[in-house]
Coordinates of C-alpha atoms and ligand atoms in Angstrom, one line a residue:
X275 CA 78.5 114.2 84.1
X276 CA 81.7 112.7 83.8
X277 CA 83.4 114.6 81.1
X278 CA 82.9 118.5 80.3
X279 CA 85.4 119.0 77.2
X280 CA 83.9 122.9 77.0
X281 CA 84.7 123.6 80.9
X282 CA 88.3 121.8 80.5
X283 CA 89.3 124.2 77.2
X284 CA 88.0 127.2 79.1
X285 CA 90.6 126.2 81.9
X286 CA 93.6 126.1 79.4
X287 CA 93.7 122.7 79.9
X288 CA 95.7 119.8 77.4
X289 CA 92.4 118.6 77.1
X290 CA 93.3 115.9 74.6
X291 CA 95.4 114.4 76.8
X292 CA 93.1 115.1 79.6
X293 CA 90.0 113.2 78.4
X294 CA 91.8 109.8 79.0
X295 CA 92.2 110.6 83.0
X296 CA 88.7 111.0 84.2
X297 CA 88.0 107.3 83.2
X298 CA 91.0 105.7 84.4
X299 CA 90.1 107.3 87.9
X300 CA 86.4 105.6 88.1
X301 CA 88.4 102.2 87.0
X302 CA 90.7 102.6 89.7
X303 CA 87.9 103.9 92.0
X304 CA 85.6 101.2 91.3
X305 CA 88.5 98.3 92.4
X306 CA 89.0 100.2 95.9
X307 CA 86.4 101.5 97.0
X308 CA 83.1 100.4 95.2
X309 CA 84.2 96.6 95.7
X310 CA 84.4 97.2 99.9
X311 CA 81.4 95.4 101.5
X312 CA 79.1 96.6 104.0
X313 CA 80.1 100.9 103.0
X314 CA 77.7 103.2 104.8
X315 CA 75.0 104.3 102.5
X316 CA 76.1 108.1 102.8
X317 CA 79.3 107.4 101.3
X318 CA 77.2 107.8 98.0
X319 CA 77.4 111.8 98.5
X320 CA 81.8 111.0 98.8
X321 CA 81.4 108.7 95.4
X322 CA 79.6 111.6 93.6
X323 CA 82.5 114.3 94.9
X324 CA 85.3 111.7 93.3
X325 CA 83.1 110.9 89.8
X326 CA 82.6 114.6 89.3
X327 CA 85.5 115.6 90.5
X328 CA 86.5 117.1 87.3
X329 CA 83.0 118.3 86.4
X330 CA 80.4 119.2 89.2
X331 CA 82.7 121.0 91.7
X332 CA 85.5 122.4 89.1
X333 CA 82.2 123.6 87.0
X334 CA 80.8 125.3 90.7
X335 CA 84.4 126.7 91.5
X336 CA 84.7 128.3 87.7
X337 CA 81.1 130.0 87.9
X338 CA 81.3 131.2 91.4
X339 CA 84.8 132.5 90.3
X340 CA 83.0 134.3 87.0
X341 CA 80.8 136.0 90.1
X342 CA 83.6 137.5 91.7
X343 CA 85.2 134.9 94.1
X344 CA 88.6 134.7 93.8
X345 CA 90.4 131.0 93.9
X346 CA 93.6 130.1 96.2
X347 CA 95.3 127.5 96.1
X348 CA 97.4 126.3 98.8
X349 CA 99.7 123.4 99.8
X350 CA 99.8 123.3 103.2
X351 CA 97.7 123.1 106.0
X352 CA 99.6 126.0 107.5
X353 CA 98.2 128.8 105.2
X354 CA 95.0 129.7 107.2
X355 CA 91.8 129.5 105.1
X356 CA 89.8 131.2 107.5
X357 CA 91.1 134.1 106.2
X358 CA 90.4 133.2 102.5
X359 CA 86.4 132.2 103.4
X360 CA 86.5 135.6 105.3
X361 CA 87.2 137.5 102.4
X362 CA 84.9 135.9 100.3
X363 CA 87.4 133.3 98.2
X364 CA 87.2 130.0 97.8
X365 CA 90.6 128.4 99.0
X366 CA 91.6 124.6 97.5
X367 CA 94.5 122.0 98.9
X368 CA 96.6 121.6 95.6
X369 CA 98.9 119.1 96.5
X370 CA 99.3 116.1 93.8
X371 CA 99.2 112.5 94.4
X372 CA 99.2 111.0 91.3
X373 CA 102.1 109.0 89.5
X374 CA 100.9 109.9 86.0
X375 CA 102.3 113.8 86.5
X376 CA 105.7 112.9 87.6
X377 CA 107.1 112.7 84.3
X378 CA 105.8 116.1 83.5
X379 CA 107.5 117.4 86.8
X380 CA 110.7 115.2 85.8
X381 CA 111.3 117.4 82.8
X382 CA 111.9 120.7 84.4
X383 CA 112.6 119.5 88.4
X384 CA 115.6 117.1 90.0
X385 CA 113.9 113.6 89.9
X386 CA 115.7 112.9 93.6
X387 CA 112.5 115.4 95.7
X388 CA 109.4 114.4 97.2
X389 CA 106.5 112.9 94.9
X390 CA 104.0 115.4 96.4
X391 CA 106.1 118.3 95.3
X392 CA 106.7 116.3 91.7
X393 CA 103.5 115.5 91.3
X394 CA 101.6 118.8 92.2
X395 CA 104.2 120.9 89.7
X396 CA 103.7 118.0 86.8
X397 CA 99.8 119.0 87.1
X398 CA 100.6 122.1 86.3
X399 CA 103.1 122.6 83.7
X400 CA 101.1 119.4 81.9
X401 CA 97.9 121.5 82.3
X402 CA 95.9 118.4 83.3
X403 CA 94.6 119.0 86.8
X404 CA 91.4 121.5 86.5
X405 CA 91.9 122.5 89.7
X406 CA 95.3 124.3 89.1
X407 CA 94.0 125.9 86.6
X408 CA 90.8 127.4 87.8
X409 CA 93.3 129.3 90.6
X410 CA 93.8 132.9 90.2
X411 CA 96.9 131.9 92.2
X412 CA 98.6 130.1 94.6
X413 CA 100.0 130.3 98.3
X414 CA 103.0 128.5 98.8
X415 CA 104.9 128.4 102.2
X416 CA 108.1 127.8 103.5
X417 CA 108.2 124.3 105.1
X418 CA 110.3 121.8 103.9
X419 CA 113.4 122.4 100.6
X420 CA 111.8 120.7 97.9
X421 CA 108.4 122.9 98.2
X422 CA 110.2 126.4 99.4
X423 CA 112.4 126.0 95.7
X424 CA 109.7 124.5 93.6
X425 CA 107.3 127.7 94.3
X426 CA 110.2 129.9 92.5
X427 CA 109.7 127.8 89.1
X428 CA 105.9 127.5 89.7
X429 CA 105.6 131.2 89.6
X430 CA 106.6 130.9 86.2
X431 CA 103.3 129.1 85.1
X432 CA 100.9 131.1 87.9
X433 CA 101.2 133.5 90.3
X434 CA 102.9 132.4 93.8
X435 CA 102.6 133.8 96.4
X436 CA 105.1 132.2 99.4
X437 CA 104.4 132.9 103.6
X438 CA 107.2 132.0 106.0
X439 CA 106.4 129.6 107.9
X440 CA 109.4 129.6 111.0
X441 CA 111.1 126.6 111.6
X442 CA 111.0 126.7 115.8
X443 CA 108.3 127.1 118.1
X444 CA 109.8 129.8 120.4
X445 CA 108.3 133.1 121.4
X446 CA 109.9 135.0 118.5
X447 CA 109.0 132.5 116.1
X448 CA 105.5 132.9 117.1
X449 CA 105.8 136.5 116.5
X450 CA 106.9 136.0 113.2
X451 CA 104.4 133.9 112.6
X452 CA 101.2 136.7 113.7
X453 CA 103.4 139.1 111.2
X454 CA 103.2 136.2 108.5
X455 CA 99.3 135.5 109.0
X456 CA 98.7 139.5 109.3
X457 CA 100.4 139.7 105.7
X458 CA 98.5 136.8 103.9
X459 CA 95.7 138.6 105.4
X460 CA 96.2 141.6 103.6
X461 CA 97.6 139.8 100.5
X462 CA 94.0 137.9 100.4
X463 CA 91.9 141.4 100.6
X464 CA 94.0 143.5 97.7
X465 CA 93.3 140.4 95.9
X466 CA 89.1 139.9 96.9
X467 CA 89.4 143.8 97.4
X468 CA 87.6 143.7 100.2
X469 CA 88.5 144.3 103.8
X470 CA 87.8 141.6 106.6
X471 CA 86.7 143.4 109.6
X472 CA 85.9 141.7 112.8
X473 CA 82.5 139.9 111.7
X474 CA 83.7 138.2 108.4
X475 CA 87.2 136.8 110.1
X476 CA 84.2 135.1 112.9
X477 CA 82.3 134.1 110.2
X478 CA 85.8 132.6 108.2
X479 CA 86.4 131.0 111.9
X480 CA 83.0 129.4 112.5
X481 CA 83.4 128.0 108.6
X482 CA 86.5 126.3 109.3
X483 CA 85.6 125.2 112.4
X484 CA 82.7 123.6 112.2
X485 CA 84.1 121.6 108.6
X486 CA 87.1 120.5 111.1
X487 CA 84.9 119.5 113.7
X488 CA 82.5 117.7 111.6
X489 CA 86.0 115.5 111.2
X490 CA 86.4 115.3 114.8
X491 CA 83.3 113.7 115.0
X492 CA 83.7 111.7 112.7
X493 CA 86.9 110.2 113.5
X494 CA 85.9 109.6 116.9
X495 CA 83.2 107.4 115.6
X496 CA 85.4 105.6 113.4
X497 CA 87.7 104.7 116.6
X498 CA 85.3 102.6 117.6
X499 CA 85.7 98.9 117.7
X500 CA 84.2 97.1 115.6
X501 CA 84.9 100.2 112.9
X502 CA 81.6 101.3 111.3
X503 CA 83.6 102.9 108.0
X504 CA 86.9 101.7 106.5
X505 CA 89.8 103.7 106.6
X506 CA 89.8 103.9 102.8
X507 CA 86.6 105.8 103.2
X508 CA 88.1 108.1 106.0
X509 CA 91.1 109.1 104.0
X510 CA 89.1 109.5 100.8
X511 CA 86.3 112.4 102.9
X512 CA 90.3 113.3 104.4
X513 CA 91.4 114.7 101.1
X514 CA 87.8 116.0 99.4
X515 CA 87.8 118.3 102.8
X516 CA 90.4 120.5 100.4
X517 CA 88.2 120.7 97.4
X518 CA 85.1 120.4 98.6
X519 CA 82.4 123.6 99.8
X520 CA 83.1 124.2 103.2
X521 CA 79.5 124.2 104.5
X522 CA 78.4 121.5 102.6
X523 CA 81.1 119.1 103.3
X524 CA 80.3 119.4 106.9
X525 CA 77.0 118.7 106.6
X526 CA 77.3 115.8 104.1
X527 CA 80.1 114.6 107.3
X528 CA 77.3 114.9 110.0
X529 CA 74.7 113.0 108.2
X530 CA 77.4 110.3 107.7
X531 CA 78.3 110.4 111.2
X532 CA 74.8 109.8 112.0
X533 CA 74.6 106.7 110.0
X534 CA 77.7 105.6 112.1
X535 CA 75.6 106.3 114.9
X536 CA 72.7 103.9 114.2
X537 CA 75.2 101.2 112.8
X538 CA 77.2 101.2 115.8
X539 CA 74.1 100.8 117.8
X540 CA 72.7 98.2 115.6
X541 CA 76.3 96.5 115.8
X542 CA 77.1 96.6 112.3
X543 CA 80.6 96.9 111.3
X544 CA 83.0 97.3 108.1
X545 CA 85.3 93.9 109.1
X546 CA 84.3 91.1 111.6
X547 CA 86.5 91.4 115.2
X548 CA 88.9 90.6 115.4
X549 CA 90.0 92.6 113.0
X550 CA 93.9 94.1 113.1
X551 CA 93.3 97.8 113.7
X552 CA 96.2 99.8 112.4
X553 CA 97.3 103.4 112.9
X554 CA 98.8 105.3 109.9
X555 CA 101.4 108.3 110.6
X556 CA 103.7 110.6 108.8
X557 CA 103.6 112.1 105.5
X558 CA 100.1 113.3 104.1
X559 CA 98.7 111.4 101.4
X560 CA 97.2 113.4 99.1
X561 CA 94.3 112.4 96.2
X562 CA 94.2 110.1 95.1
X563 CA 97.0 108.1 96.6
X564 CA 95.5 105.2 98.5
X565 CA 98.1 103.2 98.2
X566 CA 99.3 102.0 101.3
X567 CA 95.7 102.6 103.0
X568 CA 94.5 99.6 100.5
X569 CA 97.5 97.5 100.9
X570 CA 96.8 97.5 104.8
X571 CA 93.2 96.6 103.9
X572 CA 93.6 94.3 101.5
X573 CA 96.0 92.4 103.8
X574 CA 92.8 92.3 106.1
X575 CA 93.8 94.9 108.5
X576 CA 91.6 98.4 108.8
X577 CA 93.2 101.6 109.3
X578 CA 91.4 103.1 112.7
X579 CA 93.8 106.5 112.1
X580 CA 95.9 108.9 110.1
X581 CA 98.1 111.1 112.0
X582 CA 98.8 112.9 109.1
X583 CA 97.7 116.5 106.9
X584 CA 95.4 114.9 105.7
X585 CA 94.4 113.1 108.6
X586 CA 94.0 114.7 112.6
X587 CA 96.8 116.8 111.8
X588 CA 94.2 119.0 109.9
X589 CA 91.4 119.1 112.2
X590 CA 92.2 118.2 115.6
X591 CA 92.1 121.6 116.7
X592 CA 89.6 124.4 116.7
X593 CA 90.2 128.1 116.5
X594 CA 88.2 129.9 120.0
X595 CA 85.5 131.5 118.9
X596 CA 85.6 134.2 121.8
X597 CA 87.9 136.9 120.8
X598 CA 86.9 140.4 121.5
X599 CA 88.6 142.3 118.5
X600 CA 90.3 141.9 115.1
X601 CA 94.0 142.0 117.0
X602 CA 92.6 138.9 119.8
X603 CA 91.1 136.9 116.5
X604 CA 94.4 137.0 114.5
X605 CA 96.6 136.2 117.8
X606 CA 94.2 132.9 118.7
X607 CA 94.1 131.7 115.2
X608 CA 98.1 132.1 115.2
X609 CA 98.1 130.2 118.3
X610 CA 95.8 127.1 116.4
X611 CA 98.1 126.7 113.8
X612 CA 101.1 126.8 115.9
X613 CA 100.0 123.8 117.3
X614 CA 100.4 122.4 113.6
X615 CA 103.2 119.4 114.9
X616 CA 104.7 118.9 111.4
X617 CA 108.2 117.7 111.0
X618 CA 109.2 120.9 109.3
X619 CA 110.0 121.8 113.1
X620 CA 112.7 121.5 115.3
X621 CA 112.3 120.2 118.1
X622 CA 108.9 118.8 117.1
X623 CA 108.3 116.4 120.2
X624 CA 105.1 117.4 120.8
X625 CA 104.3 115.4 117.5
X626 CA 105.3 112.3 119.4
X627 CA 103.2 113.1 122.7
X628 CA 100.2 113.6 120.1
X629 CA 101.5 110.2 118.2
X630 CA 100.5 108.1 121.0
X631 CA 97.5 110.4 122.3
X632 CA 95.5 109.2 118.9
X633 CA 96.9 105.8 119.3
X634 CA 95.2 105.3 122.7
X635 CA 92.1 106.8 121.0
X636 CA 92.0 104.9 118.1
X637 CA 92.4 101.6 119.6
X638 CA 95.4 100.8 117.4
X639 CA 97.7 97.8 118.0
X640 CA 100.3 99.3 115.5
X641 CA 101.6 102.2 114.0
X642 CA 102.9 102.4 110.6
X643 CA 104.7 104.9 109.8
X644 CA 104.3 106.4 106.3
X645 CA 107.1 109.0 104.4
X646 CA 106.9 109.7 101.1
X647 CA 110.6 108.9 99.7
X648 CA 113.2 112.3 99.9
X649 CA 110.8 113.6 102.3
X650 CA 114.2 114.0 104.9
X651 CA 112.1 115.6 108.2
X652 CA 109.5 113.0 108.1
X653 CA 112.1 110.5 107.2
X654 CA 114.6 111.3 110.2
X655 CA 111.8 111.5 112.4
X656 CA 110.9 108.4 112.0
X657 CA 113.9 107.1 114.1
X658 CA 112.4 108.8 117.3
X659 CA 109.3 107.5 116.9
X660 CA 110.6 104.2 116.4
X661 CA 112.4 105.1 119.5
X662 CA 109.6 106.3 121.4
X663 CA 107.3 102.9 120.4
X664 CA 109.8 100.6 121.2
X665 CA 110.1 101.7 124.7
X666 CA 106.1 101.6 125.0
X667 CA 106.0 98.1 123.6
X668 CA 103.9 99.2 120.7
X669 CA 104.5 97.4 117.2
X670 CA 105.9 99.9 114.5
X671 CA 106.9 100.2 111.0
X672 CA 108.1 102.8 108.6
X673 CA 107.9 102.5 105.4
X674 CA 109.5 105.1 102.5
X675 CA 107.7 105.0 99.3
X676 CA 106.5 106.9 96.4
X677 CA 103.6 106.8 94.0
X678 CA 104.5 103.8 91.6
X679 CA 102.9 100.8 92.4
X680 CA 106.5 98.6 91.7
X681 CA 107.1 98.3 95.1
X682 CA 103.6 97.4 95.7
X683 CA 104.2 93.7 96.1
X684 CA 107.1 94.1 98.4
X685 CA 105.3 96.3 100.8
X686 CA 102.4 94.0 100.7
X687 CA 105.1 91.4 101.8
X688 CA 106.1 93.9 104.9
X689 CA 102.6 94.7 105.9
X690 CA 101.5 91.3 106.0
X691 CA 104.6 90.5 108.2
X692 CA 103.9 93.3 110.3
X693 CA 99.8 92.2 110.8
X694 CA 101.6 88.5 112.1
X695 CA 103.0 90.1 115.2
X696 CA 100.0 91.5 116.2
Ligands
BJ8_237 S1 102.3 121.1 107.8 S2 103.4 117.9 106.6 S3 101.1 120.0 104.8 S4 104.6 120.9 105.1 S5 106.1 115.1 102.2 S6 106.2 118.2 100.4 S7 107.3 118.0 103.9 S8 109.2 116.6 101.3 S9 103.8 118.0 103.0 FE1 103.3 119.1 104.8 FE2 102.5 121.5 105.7 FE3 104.1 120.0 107.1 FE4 101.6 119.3 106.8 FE5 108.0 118.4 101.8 FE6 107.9 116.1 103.1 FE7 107.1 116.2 100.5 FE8 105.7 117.3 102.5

C-alpha cells in the first residue's frame, strides 16, 4: 500500500498536495537504489520501509498511538530515547531532508540557515510529512542557532518541548547535563503517565542498545574490502533506524548482516577491487538526501563510512548495562551521550581522534567532508580536519552544499577530481 488518503486526513495533513509525493519518492528510489547491481537480498525488508514509508509504519505508529503510546519526536541524537521506549512511547528522528519543503520553511524563516532546520519546519507548517503530524510533540534541544530559534516558531504549530544541551565537556557541564536528562525524564512520564523505575529504564537501555549494535555490526561488515553492501544502502538502513520499531529494525539488521557474512565468504562484492573506498564526515544527512552518497557512487567510488548522526556518530557507543540503581542508570547513560563528538562543542577534538579511528577501520583512502551550507560549527571545523589530514597524508575534501540538485554537476566535477588522486 502505497497511498492511504483516509490515514493522511486523519493526520491533518494537506493531503491534496500530499498525494503527488509518495510517487515521486519511488521514481527517485527506483533510479538510486533499485538500479545498483549485485544489492543483498535482505535489502528487500529496507525497500518495503521506504515504499510504505507513508503507509505501513505511519499506519502502525497512529494505531499503537490510539492504544495509548504517546509519539516524540526529536531532532537530535542527543535527546536519549531510552528514556522514551522506557516509558512506553514511541520516539521518531524528525529531521527533514527534502528540497520540496524549503519553500514552505522560506515563508515564515530567514532563507540564509541550515536546510535541515528549513526543511524539517517546511514539513510542518506545509502539513506534508505524516510523521510530524502523528507526534503528540516534539523535543527539541539546544545545539546549534538555527535549531535552538526555530523550536520557538515550531511551538506555534505543535508542542516543543527544548533540553539544554551544554556547549563544553567539563565537569559542570556534565552536571548539567544529568539535571537535563533527569528532567526529559520526568517530562516523558507526566506525558506517558507512567513512572520508569529501575526495570523499564534497563529494558529502554537493552532496546537501544542492541538496535545500535545491530549497526555496529553491520558497519564493521561493510568495512570490509571488497564491500558486500553499498554505502547508498548503509545510509538508507542509517536514517530508517529513526523511524523504524526498535526491535524489529535490529533484527531485520542481523539477518542482513548475516547475508554479508556468507557473501563475504563466498567473495561476492557490491563493486569489483579496486574500487576507490571513500569515507564520508560531517553534517548528518537526513531522509532522503542521498545526494552526495550517489554522486560518489556514481563517479565509481563506494562510500566504506559515515562519520556522521546518521552514521557511527549514532551508534558507536553502548550504554553499560550493569548499573545497580535508578541514580547509577541515569549517570552512565549521561556519560554515553557525552561522548556524542558533535561540532556543537567547544573544544570538540575528540571528534578528530574518532575521525581517523573509523578511517583506519574502514579502509578509506579519503575523507570527504560533508556540511550542509550555514551549518557554521561543522563548517569551521572543517579547517582542522583539513589540518589534521594534511599532516597524516590522507586525501580530503569538504564540500558545502544544500538540498538542490543545481550544484549537482559541479560537485560531480570535484568528486571525480578528488577519486583521480587516489
Ligand atoms: S549531535 S550534529 S544531530 S546537533 S547541520 S541543524 S548543527 S546548522 S544536526 Fe546535529 Fe545533534 Fe550535533 Fe548530531 Fe544545526 Fe548544523 Fe544544520 Fe545540524
Amino acid at each position: 500500500v502505497h497511498s492511504d488518503p483516509e490515514l493522511w486526513e486523519e493526520l491533518g495533513m494537506d493531503v491534496a498536495r500530499f498525494s503527488g509525493m509518495p510517487a515521486m519518492l519511488t521514481g527517485a528510489y527506483k533510479n538510486i537504489f533499485l538500479s545498483q547491481h549485485n544489492r543483498p537480498e535482505k535489502m528487500s525488508y529496507f525497500d518495503d520501509m521506504v515504499a510504505n514509508i507513508h503507509t505501513g509504519r505511519i499506519r502502525e505508529i497512529h494505531d499503537a498511538k490510539k492504544g495509548g503510546k504517546p509519539v516524540i519526536g526529536t531532532f537530535c541524537v542527543y535527546v536519549p530515547e531510552e528514556l522514551v521506549v522506557a516509558a512506553g512511547g514511541i520516539c521518531i528522528g524528525l529531521c527533514g531532508g527534502a528540497q520540496g519543503s524549503i519553500a514552505d520553511a522560506e515563508k515564515i524563516l530567514p532563507r540564509n540557515i541550515c536546510p535541515m532546520v528549513k526543511s524539517a519546519f517546511g514539513f510542518k507548517v506545509g502539513k506534508i510529512c505524516p510523521y510530524f503530524q502523528v507526534v503528540d510533540l516534539v523535543y527539541g534541544e539546544t545545539t546549534c542557532d538555527a535549531k535552538k530559534k526555530t523550536w520557538e516558531l515550531l511551538d506555534r504549530y505543535v508542542p516543543t518541548h527544548v533540553m539544554e544541551i551544554p556547549q563544553m565537556k567539563r565537569e559542570r557541564d556534565k552536571r548539567l547535563w544529568l539535571d537535563e536528562v533527569k528532567d526529559f525524564k520526568a517530562a516523558v512520564e507526566r506525558i506517558t503517565d507512567t513512572v520508569t523505575d529501575f526495570d523499564a529504564v534497563a529494558a529502554g537501555i537493552r532496546t537501544i542498545n542492541a538496535k545500535r549494535f545491530a549497526l555496529q555490526r553491520l558497519n564493521s561488515l561493510r568495512h570490509h574490502n571488497p564491500s558486500p553492501i553499498s554505502g547508498k544502502d548503509m545510509l538508507l538502513i542509517e536514517q530508517i533506524a529513526f523511524y523504524d520499531e526498535p526491535v524489529r529494525f535490529a533484527q531485520k539488521v542481523h539477518e542482513l548482516c548475516d547475508e554479508l557474512e556468507q557473501r563475504i565468504g563466498l567473495g561476492v562484492a557490491v563493486a569489483p577491487t579496486p574500487t576507490p573506498r571513500i569515507m564520508v564526515s560531517g553534517t548528518p544527512m537526513a531522509l532522503p538526501n542521498w545526494k552526495l552518497h550517489h554522486i560518489i557512487e556514481s563517479a565509481g567510488a563506494i562510500v566504506v563510512n559515515e562519520e556522521s548522526c546518521i552514521g557511527t556518530r549514532y551508534y558507536k557507543d553502548l550504554i553499560d548495562e550493569g548499573s545497580k540503581d535508578l541514580e547509577q542508570q541515569l549517570e552512565r547513560l549521561t556519560e554515553r551521550y557525552m561522548k556524542i563528538d558533535c561540532s556543537c562543542f567547544t573544544p570538540n577534538d575528540d571528534r578528530i581522534a574518532q575521525v581517523f579511528k573509523e578511517y583506519e577501520a574502514s579502509g578509506a583512502e579519503g575523507i570527504i567532508d560533508y556540511c550542509l551550507q550555514f551549518c557554521h560549527t561543522y563548517n569551521i571545523e572543517a579547517v582542522k580536519l583539513r589540518e589534521a589530514c594534511e599532516a597524516r597524508g590522507i586525501p580530503f575534501m569538504s564540500i558545502e552544499t544544500d538540498y538542490s540538485p543545481d550544484d549537482a554537476g559541479q560537485l560531480q566535477t570535484r568528486v571525480e577530481a578528488f577519486l583521480e588522486q587516489i
